[in-house]
Short mmCIF file of C-alpha atoms in Angstrom, two decimals:
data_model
loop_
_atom_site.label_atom_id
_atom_site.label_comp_id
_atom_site.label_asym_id
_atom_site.label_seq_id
_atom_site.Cartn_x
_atom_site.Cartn_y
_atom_site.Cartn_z
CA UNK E 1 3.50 -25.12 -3.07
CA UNK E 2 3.76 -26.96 -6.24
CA UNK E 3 1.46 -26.83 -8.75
CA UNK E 4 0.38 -29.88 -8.73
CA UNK E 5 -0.19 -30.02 -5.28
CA UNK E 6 -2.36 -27.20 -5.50
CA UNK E 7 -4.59 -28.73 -8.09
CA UNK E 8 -4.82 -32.19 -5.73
CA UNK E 9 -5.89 -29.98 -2.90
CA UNK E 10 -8.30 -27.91 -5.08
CA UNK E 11 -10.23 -31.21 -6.83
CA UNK E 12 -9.93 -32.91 -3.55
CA UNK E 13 -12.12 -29.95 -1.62
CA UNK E 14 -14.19 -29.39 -4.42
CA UNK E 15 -15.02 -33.62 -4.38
CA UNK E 16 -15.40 -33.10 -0.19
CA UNK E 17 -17.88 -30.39 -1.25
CA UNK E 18 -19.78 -32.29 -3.97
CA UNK E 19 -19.81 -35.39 -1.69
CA UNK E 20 -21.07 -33.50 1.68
CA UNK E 21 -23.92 -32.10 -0.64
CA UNK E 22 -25.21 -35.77 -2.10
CA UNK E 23 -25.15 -36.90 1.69
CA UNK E 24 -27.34 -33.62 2.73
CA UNK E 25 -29.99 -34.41 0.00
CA UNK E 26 -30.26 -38.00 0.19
CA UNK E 27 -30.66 -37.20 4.19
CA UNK E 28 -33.33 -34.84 3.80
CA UNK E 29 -35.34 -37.37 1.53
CA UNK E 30 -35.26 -40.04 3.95
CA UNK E 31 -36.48 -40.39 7.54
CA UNK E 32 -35.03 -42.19 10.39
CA UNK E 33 -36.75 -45.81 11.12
CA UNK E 34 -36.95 -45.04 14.78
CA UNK E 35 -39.17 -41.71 14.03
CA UNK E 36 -42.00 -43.25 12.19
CA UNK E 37 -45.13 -43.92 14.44
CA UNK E 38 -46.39 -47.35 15.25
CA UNK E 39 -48.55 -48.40 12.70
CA UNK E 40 -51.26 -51.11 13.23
CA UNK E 41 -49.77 -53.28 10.81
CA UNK E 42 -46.51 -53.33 12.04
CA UNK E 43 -47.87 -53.90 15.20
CA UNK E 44 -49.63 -56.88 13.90
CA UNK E 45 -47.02 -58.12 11.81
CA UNK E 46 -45.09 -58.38 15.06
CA UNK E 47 -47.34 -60.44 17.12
CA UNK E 48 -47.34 -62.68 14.27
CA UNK E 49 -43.69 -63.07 14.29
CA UNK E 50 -44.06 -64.29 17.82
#
């Protein structure tokens, strides 16, 4: 392998790496929409909407 080849493949893994970490953290700081209980204003905003 060339050498410049092998220093694509090793910046490109080490970005892959870098980028899969950013995703797990901003993941585990959020919370799916879906999972948050019904709360009475959002249940009143939505007869309003009606």
């Amino acid at each position: 392998m060339e050498t410049k080849k092998k220093v694509f493949l090793i910046l490109s893994i080490i970005f892959l790496i870098i980028m899969i970490l950013i995703g797990i953290d901003i993941s585990s700081k959020t919370t799916f929409p879906g999972s948050k209980g019904n709360l009475k204003e959002r249940i009143m905003d939505s007869d309003t909407n009606e």
